[in-house]
CSV table of C-alpha atoms in Angstrom, one decimal:
chain,number,residue,atom,x,y,z
I,38,MET,CA,33.6,2.2,3.3
I,39,ASN,CA,31.6,5.7,4.6
I,40,VAL,CA,29.3,5.5,7.4
I,41,GLY,CA,27.1,7.9,7.2
I,42,ALA,CA,28.1,10.7,10.6
I,43,GLY,CA,26.2,9.3,14.3
I,44,LYS,CA,23.9,6.4,12.6
I,45,ARG,CA,23.8,3.5,15.0
I,46,PHE,CA,24.1,0.0,13.8
I,47,ARG,CA,22.5,-3.4,15.8
I,48,SER,CA,23.0,-6.2,13.8
I,49,PRO,CA,20.1,-7.1,12.2
I,50,ARG,CA,17.8,-9.8,11.9
I,51,ALA,CA,16.8,-9.3,7.7
I,52,ILE,CA,18.0,-7.6,5.1
I,53,LEU,CA,16.3,-6.8,2.3
I,54,PHE,CA,18.4,-6.5,-1.1
I,55,ASP,CA,17.6,-4.7,-4.4
I,56,LEU,CA,18.3,-6.4,-7.3
I,57,ASP,CA,19.1,-4.7,-10.4
I,58,GLY,CA,22.2,-3.1,-9.9
I,59,THR,CA,22.6,-5.1,-6.4
I,60,LEU,CA,22.7,-8.9,-6.8
I,61,ILE,CA,22.9,-8.5,-10.4
I,62,ASP,CA,24.9,-6.7,-13.6
I,63,SER,CA,21.4,-7.3,-15.9
I,64,ALA,CA,22.2,-3.5,-18.0
I,65,PRO,CA,23.2,-5.3,-21.2
I,66,ASP,CA,19.8,-7.8,-21.4
I,67,ILE,CA,17.7,-5.0,-20.4
I,68,ALA,CA,19.3,-3.2,-23.4
I,69,ALA,CA,18.8,-5.7,-25.8
I,70,ALA,CA,15.1,-6.1,-24.4
I,71,VAL,CA,15.3,-2.4,-25.4
I,72,ASN,CA,16.3,-2.4,-28.7
I,73,GLU,CA,14.1,-5.0,-29.8
I,74,LEU,CA,10.8,-2.7,-28.6
I,75,LEU,CA,12.5,0.1,-30.4
I,76,ALA,CA,13.3,-1.7,-33.7
I,77,GLY,CA,9.6,-3.0,-34.2
I,78,ARG,CA,9.2,0.2,-34.2
I,79,ASP,CA,11.7,1.6,-36.9
I,80,LEU,CA,13.7,3.6,-33.9
I,81,PRO,CA,17.4,3.2,-33.5
I,82,PRO,CA,19.3,0.8,-31.2
I,83,LEU,CA,20.6,2.4,-27.2
I,84,SER,CA,23.6,2.1,-25.7
I,85,VAL,CA,23.7,-0.9,-23.2
I,86,GLY,CA,25.8,2.8,-21.2
I,87,GLN,CA,22.4,4.7,-21.9
I,88,VAL,CA,19.8,2.3,-21.2
I,89,LYS,CA,21.4,2.3,-17.6
I,90,ALA,CA,20.6,4.9,-16.5
I,91,MET,CA,17.4,5.0,-17.7
I,92,ILE,CA,17.0,1.7,-15.4
I,93,GLY,CA,14.9,2.4,-11.8
I,94,GLY,CA,11.6,2.7,-11.9
I,95,GLY,CA,9.7,0.0,-13.3
I,96,VAL,CA,9.4,-1.2,-16.6
I,97,MET,CA,7.0,1.6,-18.3
I,98,LYS,CA,9.2,3.7,-16.5
I,99,LEU,CA,12.1,2.5,-18.4
I,100,VAL,CA,10.1,2.8,-21.7
I,101,GLU,CA,9.2,5.7,-21.2
I,102,ARG,CA,12.9,7.6,-20.9
I,103,ALA,CA,13.9,4.7,-24.0
I,104,PHE,CA,11.4,6.6,-26.9
I,105,ALA,CA,11.9,9.6,-24.9
I,106,ALA,CA,16.1,8.9,-25.4
I,107,SER,CA,15.1,7.3,-29.3
I,108,GLY,CA,12.8,10.9,-30.0
I,109,SER,CA,9.9,9.1,-30.2
I,110,PRO,CA,8.2,9.9,-27.0
I,111,LEU,CA,5.1,8.4,-26.0
I,112,ALA,CA,2.7,8.8,-23.4
I,113,GLY,CA,-0.9,7.9,-22.2
I,114,SER,CA,-2.2,4.6,-24.4
I,115,ALA,CA,0.2,4.8,-26.4
I,116,LEU,CA,2.8,4.3,-23.8
I,117,GLU,CA,1.2,2.1,-22.7
I,118,GLU,CA,0.4,0.1,-25.4
I,119,ALA,CA,4.2,0.1,-25.8
I,120,ASN,CA,4.4,-1.0,-22.3
I,121,ARG,CA,1.7,-4.3,-22.7
I,122,ASP,CA,4.7,-4.5,-26.5
I,123,MET,CA,7.7,-5.1,-23.7
I,124,ALA,CA,6.2,-7.7,-21.3
I,125,PRO,CA,6.4,-10.9,-23.7
I,126,ILE,CA,10.5,-9.0,-25.0
I,127,TYR,CA,11.7,-8.6,-21.3
I,128,ARG,CA,10.8,-11.8,-20.3
I,129,ARG,CA,13.0,-12.8,-23.6
I,130,HIS,CA,16.0,-10.7,-22.2
I,131,LEU,CA,16.4,-11.8,-18.6
I,132,THR,CA,19.4,-14.2,-17.9
I,133,GLY,CA,21.3,-14.6,-20.9
I,134,LEU,CA,23.7,-11.8,-21.0
I,135,THR,CA,22.6,-10.6,-17.1
I,136,ARG,CA,25.5,-12.0,-14.3
I,137,LEU,CA,25.8,-11.2,-10.9
I,138,MET,CA,27.3,-8.8,-9.4
I,139,PRO,CA,30.8,-9.3,-7.6
I,140,GLY,CA,30.3,-11.6,-4.5
I,141,VAL,CA,27.3,-12.4,-4.5
I,142,ARG,CA,27.0,-15.7,-3.3
I,143,GLU,CA,30.3,-15.3,-0.9
I,144,THR,CA,27.9,-13.1,0.9
I,145,LEU,CA,24.7,-14.6,0.7
I,146,THR,CA,26.0,-17.7,1.9
I,147,HIS,CA,27.8,-15.7,5.2
I,148,PHE,CA,24.5,-14.4,5.8
I,149,HIS,CA,22.5,-17.5,5.5
I,150,LEU,CA,25.0,-19.2,7.9
I,151,ASN,CA,25.1,-17.0,10.3
I,152,GLY,CA,21.0,-17.4,10.5
I,153,THR,CA,20.2,-14.2,9.3
I,154,ALA,CA,16.4,-13.9,7.1
I,155,MET,CA,16.7,-12.1,3.8
I,156,GLY,CA,14.6,-11.1,0.8
I,157,VAL,CA,14.5,-9.4,-2.6
I,158,VAL,CA,12.8,-6.1,-3.4
I,159,THR,CA,12.0,-4.8,-6.7
I,160,ASN,CA,10.9,-3.0,-8.9
I,161,LYS,CA,11.6,-5.5,-11.4
I,162,PRO,CA,7.8,-7.7,-12.7
I,163,GLN,CA,7.3,-10.4,-10.1
I,164,LEU,CA,8.1,-13.2,-12.3
I,165,ALA,CA,10.8,-11.9,-13.7
I,166,THR,CA,12.6,-11.8,-10.5
I,167,ARG,CA,11.0,-14.8,-9.5
I,168,GLU,CA,13.4,-16.6,-12.5
I,169,ILE,CA,16.0,-14.7,-12.9
I,170,LEU,CA,17.1,-15.6,-8.6
I,171,LEU,CA,15.8,-19.2,-10.1
I,172,HIS,CA,18.5,-19.9,-12.6
I,173,PHE,CA,21.2,-17.9,-10.6
I,174,HIS,CA,20.2,-20.2,-7.8
I,175,LEU,CA,19.6,-18.1,-5.5
I,176,THR,CA,16.4,-18.6,-4.2
I,177,GLU,CA,17.5,-20.9,-1.7
I,178,TYR,CA,18.9,-18.5,0.2
I,179,LEU,CA,15.1,-15.9,0.3
I,180,GLY,CA,12.7,-16.3,2.5
I,181,ALA,CA,10.9,-13.2,0.4
I,182,ILE,CA,10.7,-11.9,-3.1
I,183,VAL,CA,9.0,-8.7,-3.8
I,184,GLY,CA,8.8,-7.6,-7.2
I,185,GLY,CA,7.1,-3.8,-8.4
I,186,ASP,CA,3.8,-5.4,-9.3
I,187,ALA,CA,3.3,-7.7,-6.5
I,188,VAL,CA,2.6,-3.7,-4.0
I,189,THR,CA,0.7,-1.3,-5.1
I,190,LYS,CA,3.7,1.5,-5.3
I,191,LEU,CA,6.9,1.3,-6.4
I,192,LYS,CA,10.2,2.0,-4.7
I,193,PRO,CA,11.2,4.5,-3.2
I,194,ALA,CA,7.3,4.3,-2.0
I,195,PRO,CA,7.7,1.3,1.3
I,196,ASP,CA,5.3,-1.1,0.0
I,197,ALA,CA,7.4,-4.1,-0.8
I,198,LEU,CA,9.8,-3.3,1.7
I,199,LEU,CA,7.0,-3.9,4.4
I,200,LEU,CA,5.8,-6.5,2.4
I,201,ALA,CA,9.0,-8.3,2.6
I,202,LEU,CA,9.7,-7.5,6.0
I,203,ASP,CA,6.0,-9.4,6.6
I,204,GLN,CA,6.6,-11.8,5.2
I,205,LEU,CA,10.4,-12.5,7.4
I,206,HIS,CA,8.7,-11.0,10.5
I,207,VAL,CA,10.6,-8.3,11.8
I,208,GLU,CA,10.3,-4.9,12.4
I,209,PRO,CA,11.6,-2.8,10.8
I,210,HIS,CA,14.2,-1.4,13.2
I,211,GLU,CA,15.5,-4.8,13.4
I,212,ALA,CA,16.5,-5.3,9.4
I,213,LEU,CA,18.4,-3.8,7.1
I,214,MET,CA,17.7,-2.2,2.9
I,215,VAL,CA,20.8,-2.5,0.3
I,216,GLY,CA,21.1,-1.5,-2.6
I,217,ASP,CA,22.2,0.9,-5.5
I,218,SER,CA,20.3,4.0,-6.0
I,219,ILE,CA,18.2,6.4,-4.3
I,220,SER,CA,14.6,4.5,-4.7
I,221,ASP,CA,16.3,2.2,-2.3
I,222,VAL,CA,16.9,5.2,0.0
I,223,GLY,CA,13.8,6.7,-0.3
I,224,ALA,CA,12.1,3.3,0.2
I,225,ALA,CA,14.3,2.4,3.5
I,226,ARG,CA,14.1,6.1,4.7
I,227,ALA,CA,10.1,5.8,4.3
I,228,THR,CA,10.0,2.4,6.2
I,229,GLY,CA,12.1,2.9,8.6
I,230,MET,CA,15.3,0.8,8.3
I,231,PRO,CA,19.1,1.7,7.8
I,232,VAL,CA,20.3,1.7,4.6
I,233,ALA,CA,23.6,0.8,2.6
I,234,LEU,CA,24.8,1.2,-1.0
I,235,LEU,CA,27.0,-0.7,-3.0
I,236,ARG,CA,29.5,1.2,-5.6
I,237,GLY,CA,29.5,0.1,-9.0
I,238,GLY,CA,25.3,-0.4,-9.4
I,239,TYR,CA,22.8,1.6,-11.4
I,240,THR,CA,22.6,5.6,-10.1
I,241,GLN,CA,23.5,8.8,-12.3
I,242,VAL,CA,24.4,10.8,-8.8
I,243,PRO,CA,27.8,9.3,-7.1
I,244,VAL,CA,26.0,6.9,-4.0
I,245,GLU,CA,27.9,8.7,-1.0
I,246,GLU,CA,25.7,12.0,-2.0
I,247,LEU,CA,22.0,9.3,-1.8
I,248,GLY,CA,22.6,10.0,2.5
I,249,ALA,CA,23.1,6.5,3.2
I,250,ASP,CA,24.0,5.3,6.5
I,251,LEU,CA,26.3,3.3,5.0
I,252,VAL,CA,28.5,2.6,1.8
I,253,CYS,CA,30.4,-0.1,0.2
I,254,ASP,CA,32.7,-1.2,-2.9
I,255,SER,CA,31.1,-4.1,-3.3
I,256,LEU,CA,29.1,-6.7,-1.1
I,257,LEU,CA,31.8,-8.9,-0.2
I,258,ASP,CA,32.8,-5.5,1.9
I,259,LEU,CA,29.6,-5.3,3.7
I,260,PRO,CA,30.2,-8.3,6.4
I,261,ALA,CA,33.2,-6.8,7.5
I,262,ALA,CA,31.7,-3.4,7.5
I,263,LEU,CA,28.8,-4.6,9.5
I,264,GLN,CA,30.6,-6.1,12.3
I,265,ARG,CA,32.7,-3.2,12.6
I,266,LEU,CA,30.1,-0.4,13.2
I,267,GLN,CA,28.6,-2.6,15.1
I,268,ALA,CA,31.8,-2.9,17.5
I,269,ALA,CA,31.6,0.6,18.0
I,270,ALA,CA,28.7,0.9,19.2
């Protein structure tokens, strides 16, 4: 556990979680979808590791990065067409290879029993997000589910976080953002929330270098880490 210097934590009334790389390891499914799209254009497949490095910023950004990596970059109407082709493919690859990240169910149960409101804020499309959460029986813990197409601007803009907090009836200073990438940090800062990052997610930059208030090895460490910080404060 690493703690940002001088940061003061209160017991959050609400916690907002990112999805990919935070609650779920979806990279294998996303890679399968990307490779199906590329195969339809006679382009070679990408590895799971390559695709994992492309996650973040929404589906269109993923498509753009994938074609660039394949040596056939797209822009404008060609990118929009590929993004439209990706939509049904993406929906076929949501839960087949996806798994929960370590400690998800135990941690959500802990905060649920403590009366903490919870939500998910992600750049993944809303219907796909809800289908995944239903598949893993996580919706019962969540008072807000906000996908990327439910707002005008994706993370790191604050729009999704503010919408989720409004649905939970919680002010930003009463909440905590938990994610795995710089977009989660940026969104939290723009919202006025503290932010915790998890190791092992989908970032190419070490989480210790992203400016979070708290860094944990996994979600299993989060409850105890928050308790220690609150006691110290």
